PDB file of C-alpha atoms in Angstrom:
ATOM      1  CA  UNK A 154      11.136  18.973   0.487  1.00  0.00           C
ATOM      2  CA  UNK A 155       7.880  20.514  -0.434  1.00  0.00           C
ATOM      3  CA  UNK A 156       7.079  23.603  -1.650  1.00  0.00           C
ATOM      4  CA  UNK A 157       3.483  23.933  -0.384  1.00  0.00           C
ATOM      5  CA  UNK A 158       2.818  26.392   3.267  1.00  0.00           C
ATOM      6  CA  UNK A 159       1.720  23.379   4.865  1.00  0.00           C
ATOM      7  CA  UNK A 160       3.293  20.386   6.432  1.00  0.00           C
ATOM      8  CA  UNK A 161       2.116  17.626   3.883  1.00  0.00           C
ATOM      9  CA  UNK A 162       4.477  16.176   1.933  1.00  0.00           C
ATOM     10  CA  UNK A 163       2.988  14.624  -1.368  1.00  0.00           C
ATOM     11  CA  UNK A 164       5.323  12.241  -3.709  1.00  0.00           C
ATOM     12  CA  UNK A 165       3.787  11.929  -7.031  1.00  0.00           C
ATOM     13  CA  UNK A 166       4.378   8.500  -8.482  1.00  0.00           C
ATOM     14  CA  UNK A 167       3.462   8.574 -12.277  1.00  0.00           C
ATOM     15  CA  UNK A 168       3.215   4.693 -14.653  1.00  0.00           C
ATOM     16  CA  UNK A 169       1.400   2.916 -16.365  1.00  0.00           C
ATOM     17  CA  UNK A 170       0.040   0.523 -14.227  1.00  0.00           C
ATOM     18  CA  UNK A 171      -0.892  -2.491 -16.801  1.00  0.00           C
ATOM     19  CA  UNK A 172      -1.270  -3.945 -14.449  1.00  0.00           C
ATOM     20  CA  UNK A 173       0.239  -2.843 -11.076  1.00  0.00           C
ATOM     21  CA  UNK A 174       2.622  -5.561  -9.488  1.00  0.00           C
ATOM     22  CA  UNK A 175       3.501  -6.293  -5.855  1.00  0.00           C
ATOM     23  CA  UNK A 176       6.914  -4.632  -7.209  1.00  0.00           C
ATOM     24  CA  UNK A 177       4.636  -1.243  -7.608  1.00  0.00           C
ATOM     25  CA  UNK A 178       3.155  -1.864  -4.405  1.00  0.00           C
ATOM     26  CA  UNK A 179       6.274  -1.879  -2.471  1.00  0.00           C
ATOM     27  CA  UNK A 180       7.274   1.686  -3.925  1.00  0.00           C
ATOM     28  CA  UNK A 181       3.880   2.889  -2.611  1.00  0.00           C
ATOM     29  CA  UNK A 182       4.415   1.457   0.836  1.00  0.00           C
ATOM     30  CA  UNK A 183       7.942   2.368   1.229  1.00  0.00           C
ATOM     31  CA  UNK A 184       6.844   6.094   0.109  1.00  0.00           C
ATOM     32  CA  UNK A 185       3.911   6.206   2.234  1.00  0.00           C
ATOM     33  CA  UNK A 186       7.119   5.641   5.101  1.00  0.00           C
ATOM     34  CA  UNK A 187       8.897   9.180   3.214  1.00  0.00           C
ATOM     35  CA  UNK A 188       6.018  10.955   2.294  1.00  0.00           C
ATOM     36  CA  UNK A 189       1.985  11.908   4.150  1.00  0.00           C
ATOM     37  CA  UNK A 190       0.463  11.199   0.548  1.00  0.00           C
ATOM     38  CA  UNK A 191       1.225   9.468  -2.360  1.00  0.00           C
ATOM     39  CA  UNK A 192      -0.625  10.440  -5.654  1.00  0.00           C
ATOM     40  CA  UNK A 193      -0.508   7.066  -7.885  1.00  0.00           C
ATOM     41  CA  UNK A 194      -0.410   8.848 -11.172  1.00  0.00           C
ATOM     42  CA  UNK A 195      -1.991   6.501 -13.995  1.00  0.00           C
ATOM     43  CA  UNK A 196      -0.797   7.873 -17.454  1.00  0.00           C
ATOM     44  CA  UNK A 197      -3.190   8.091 -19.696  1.00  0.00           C
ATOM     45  CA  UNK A 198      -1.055   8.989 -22.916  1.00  0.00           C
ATOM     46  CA  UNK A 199      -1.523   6.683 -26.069  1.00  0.00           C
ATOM     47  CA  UNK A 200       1.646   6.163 -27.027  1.00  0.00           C
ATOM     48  CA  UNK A 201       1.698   2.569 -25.720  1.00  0.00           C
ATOM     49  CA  UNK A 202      -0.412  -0.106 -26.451  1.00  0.00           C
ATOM     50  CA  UNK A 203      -2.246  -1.216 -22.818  1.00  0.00           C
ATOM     51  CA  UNK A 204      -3.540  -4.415 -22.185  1.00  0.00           C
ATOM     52  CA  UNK A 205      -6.238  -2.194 -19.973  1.00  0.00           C
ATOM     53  CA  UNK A 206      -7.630   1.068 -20.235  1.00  0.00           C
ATOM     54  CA  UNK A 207      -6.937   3.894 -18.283  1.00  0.00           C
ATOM     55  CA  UNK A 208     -10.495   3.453 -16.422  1.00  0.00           C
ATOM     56  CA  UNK A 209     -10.006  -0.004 -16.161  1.00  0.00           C
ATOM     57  CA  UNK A 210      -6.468   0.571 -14.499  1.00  0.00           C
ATOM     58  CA  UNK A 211      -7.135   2.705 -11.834  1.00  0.00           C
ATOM     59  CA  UNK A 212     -10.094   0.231 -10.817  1.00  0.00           C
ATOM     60  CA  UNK A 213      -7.288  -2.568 -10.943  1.00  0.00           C
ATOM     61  CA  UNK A 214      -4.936   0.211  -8.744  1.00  0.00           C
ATOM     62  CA  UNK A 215      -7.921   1.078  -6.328  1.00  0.00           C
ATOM     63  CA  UNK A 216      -8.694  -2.125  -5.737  1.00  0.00           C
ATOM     64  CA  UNK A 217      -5.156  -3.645  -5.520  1.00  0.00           C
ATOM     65  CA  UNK A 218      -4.946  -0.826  -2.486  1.00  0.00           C
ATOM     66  CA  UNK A 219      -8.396  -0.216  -0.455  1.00  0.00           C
ATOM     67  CA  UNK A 220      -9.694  -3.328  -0.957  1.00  0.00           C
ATOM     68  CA  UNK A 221      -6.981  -6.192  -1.221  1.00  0.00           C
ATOM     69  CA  UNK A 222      -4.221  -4.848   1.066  1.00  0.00           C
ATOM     70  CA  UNK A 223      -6.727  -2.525   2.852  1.00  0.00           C
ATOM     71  CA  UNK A 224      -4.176   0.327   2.938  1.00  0.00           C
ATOM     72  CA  UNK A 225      -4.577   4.173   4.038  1.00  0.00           C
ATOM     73  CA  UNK A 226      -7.400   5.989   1.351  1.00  0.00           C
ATOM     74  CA  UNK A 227      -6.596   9.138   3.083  1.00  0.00           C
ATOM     75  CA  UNK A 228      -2.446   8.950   2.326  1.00  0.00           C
ATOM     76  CA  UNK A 229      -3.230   7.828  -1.519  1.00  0.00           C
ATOM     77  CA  UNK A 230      -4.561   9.075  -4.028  1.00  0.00           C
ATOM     78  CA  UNK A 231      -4.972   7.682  -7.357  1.00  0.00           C
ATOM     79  CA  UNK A 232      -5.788   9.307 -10.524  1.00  0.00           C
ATOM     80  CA  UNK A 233      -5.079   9.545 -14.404  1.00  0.00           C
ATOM     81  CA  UNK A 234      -3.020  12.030 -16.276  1.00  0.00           C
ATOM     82  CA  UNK A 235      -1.852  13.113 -19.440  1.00  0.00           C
ATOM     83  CA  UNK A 236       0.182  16.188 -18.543  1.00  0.00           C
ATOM     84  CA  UNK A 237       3.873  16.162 -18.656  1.00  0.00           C
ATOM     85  CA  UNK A 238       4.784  14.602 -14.665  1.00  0.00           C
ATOM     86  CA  UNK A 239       6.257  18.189 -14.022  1.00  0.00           C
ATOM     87  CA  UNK A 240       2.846  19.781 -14.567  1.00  0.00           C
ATOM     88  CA  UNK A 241       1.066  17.243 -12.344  1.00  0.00           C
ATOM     89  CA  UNK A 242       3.514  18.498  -9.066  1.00  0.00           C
ATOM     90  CA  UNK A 243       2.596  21.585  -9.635  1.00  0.00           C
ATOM     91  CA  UNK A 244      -1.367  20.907  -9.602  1.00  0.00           C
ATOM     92  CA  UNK A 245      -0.508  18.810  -6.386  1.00  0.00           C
ATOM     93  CA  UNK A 246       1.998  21.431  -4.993  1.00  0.00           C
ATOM     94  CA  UNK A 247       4.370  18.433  -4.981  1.00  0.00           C
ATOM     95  CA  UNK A 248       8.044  18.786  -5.918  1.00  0.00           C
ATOM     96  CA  UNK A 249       8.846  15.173  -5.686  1.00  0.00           C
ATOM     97  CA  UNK A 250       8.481  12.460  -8.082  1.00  0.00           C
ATOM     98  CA  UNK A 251       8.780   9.171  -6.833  1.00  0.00           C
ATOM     99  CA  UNK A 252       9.771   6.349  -8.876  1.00  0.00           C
ATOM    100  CA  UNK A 253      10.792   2.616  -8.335  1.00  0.00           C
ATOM    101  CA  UNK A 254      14.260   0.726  -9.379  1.00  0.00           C
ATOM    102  CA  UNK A 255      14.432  -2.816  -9.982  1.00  0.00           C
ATOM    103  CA  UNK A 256      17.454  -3.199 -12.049  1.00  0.00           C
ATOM    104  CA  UNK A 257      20.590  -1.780 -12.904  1.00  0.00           C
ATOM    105  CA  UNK A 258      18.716  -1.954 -16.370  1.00  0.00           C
ATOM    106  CA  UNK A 259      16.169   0.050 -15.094  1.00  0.00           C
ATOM    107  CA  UNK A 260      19.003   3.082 -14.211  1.00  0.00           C
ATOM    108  CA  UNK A 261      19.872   4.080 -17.103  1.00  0.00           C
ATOM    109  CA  UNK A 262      16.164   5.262 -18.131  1.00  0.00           C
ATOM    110  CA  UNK A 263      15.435   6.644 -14.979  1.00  0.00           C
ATOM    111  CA  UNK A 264      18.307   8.590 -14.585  1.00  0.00           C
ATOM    112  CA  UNK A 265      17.485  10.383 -18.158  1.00  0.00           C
ATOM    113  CA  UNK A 266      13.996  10.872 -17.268  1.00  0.00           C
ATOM    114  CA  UNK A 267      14.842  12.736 -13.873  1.00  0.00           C
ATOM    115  CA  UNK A 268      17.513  14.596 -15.398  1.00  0.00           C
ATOM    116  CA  UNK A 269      14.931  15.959 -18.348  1.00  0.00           C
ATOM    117  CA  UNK A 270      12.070  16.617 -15.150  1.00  0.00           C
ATOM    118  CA  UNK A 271      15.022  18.826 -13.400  1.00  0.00           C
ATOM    119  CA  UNK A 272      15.382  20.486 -17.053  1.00  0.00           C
ATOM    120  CA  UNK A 273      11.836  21.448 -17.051  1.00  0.00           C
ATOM    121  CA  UNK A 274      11.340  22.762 -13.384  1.00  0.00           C
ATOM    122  CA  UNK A 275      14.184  23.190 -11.063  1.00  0.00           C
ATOM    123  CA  UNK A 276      12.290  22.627  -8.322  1.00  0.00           C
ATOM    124  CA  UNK A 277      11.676  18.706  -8.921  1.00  0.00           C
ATOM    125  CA  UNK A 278      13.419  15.972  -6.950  1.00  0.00           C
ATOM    126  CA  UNK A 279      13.143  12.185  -8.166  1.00  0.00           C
ATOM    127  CA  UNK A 280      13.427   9.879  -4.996  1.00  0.00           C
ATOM    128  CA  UNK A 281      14.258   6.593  -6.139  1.00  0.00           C
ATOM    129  CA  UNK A 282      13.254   3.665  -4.139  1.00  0.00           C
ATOM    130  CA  UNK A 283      14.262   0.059  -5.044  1.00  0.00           C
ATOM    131  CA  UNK A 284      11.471  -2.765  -4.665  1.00  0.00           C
ATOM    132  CA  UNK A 285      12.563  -5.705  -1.515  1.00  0.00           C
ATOM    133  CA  UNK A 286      14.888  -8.142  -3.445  1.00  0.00           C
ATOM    134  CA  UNK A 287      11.355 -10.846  -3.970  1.00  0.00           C
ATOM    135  CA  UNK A 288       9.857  -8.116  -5.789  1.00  0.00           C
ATOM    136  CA  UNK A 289      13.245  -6.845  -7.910  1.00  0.00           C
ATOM    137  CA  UNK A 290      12.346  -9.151 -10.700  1.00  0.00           C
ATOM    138  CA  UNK A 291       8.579  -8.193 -11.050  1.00  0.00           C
ATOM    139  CA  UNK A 292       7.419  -6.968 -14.619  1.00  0.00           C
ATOM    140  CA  UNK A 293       3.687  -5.767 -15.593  1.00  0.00           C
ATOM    141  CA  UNK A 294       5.041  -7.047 -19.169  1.00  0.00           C
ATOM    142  CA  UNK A 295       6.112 -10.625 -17.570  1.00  0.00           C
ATOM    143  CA  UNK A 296       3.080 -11.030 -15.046  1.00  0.00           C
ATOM    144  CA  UNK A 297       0.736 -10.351 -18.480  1.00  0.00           C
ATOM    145  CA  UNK A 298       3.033 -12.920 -20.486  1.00  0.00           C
ATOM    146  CA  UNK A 299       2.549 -15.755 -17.897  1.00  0.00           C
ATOM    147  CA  UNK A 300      -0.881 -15.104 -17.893  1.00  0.00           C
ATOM    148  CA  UNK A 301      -1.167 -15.326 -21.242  1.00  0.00           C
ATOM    149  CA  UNK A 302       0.412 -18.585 -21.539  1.00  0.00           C
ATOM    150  CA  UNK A 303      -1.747 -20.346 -18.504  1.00  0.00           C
ATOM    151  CA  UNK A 304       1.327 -19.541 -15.566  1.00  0.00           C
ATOM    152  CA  UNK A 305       0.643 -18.888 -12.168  1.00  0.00           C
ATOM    153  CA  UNK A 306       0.837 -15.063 -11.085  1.00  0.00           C
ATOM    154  CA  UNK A 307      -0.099 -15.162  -7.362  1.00  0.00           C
ATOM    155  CA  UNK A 308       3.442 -14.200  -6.223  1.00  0.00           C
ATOM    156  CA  UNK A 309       3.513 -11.036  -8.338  1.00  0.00           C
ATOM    157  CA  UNK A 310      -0.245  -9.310  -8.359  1.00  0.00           C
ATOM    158  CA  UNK A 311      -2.503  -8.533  -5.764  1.00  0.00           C
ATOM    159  CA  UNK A 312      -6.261 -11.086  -5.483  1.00  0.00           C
ATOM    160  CA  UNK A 313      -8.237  -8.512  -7.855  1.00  0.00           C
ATOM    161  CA  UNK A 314      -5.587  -7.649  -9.927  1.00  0.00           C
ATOM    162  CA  UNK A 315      -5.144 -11.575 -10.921  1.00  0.00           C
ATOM    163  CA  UNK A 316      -8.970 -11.764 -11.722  1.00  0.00           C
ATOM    164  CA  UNK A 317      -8.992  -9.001 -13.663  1.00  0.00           C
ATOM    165  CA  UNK A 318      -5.838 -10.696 -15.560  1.00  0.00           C
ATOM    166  CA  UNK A 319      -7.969 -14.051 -16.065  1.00  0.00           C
ATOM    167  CA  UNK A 320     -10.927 -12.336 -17.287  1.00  0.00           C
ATOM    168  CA  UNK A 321      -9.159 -10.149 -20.151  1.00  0.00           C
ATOM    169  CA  UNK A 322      -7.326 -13.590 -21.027  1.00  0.00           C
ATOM    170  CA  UNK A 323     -10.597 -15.803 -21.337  1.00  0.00           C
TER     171      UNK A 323
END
């Protein structure tokens, strides 16, 4: 499944991360079961409008990770990008792009996006990996609307990410 000499397999799983969910989290941990590394790829393009920064998401991701769920630093790796997702396998000698399903609403854009990946290198397998049924529902849109109007979030975001949440809302 890789294309690199060595035995590592590395599943590159691009978003946006505004703020990674529990539903995110799941995808990581369920590819950390498929794959020896995960790079959690924090786009960096400004073609949306982010409630964080790019900076200020991959502290939310690092510390949604390492320090709240205290999971593997050597199996993920999380960085920012602004490189077509094709471009970043090939710096990480990846040819799998992992991505996350929550609804059948979610398909339709998925399946486009893989299918234009495949168009651009050959090589490239999406894996698509659906989030446990309690985590199916989970939006970074809808955690940052109930924040916004006072609701309780601890069932969708990590400790840190919530504080982070209640100090950009204050």
């Amino acid at each position: 499944m890789n294309n690199s000499s060595s035995s590592i397999i590395t599943g590159i799983y691009p978003g946006t991360f505004d703020p990674i969910t529990f539903g995110h989290i799941d995808v990581i941990k369920k590819g950390l079961r498929l794959f020896n590394k995960i790079v959690v790829a924090v786009s960096d393009v400004d073609n949306k409008n982010y409630l964080f920064d790019c900076d200020e998401r991959i502290e939310i991701v690092k510390k949604a990770l390492f320090s709240d769920l205290k999971l593997n630093k050597k199996k993920i790796i999380v960085i920012s990008f602004t490189s077509l997702t094709t471009d970043l396998c090939k710096k990480f000698k990846s040819n799998i792009i992992l991505r996350g399903l929550r609804a059948v609403s979610d398909f339709e854009y998925e399946f486009q996006l893989a299918g234009m990946n495949k168009q651009l290198d050959k090589s490239i397998e999406t894996v698509f990996l659906m989030s446990d049924p309690n985590n199916q529902i989970i939006s970074s849109k809808f955690v940052k609307e109930i924040v916004k109007l006072n609701g309780k979030i601890e069932k969708f975001v990590t400790k840190s990410t919530k504080k982070a949440l209640m100090d950009k809302y204050d």
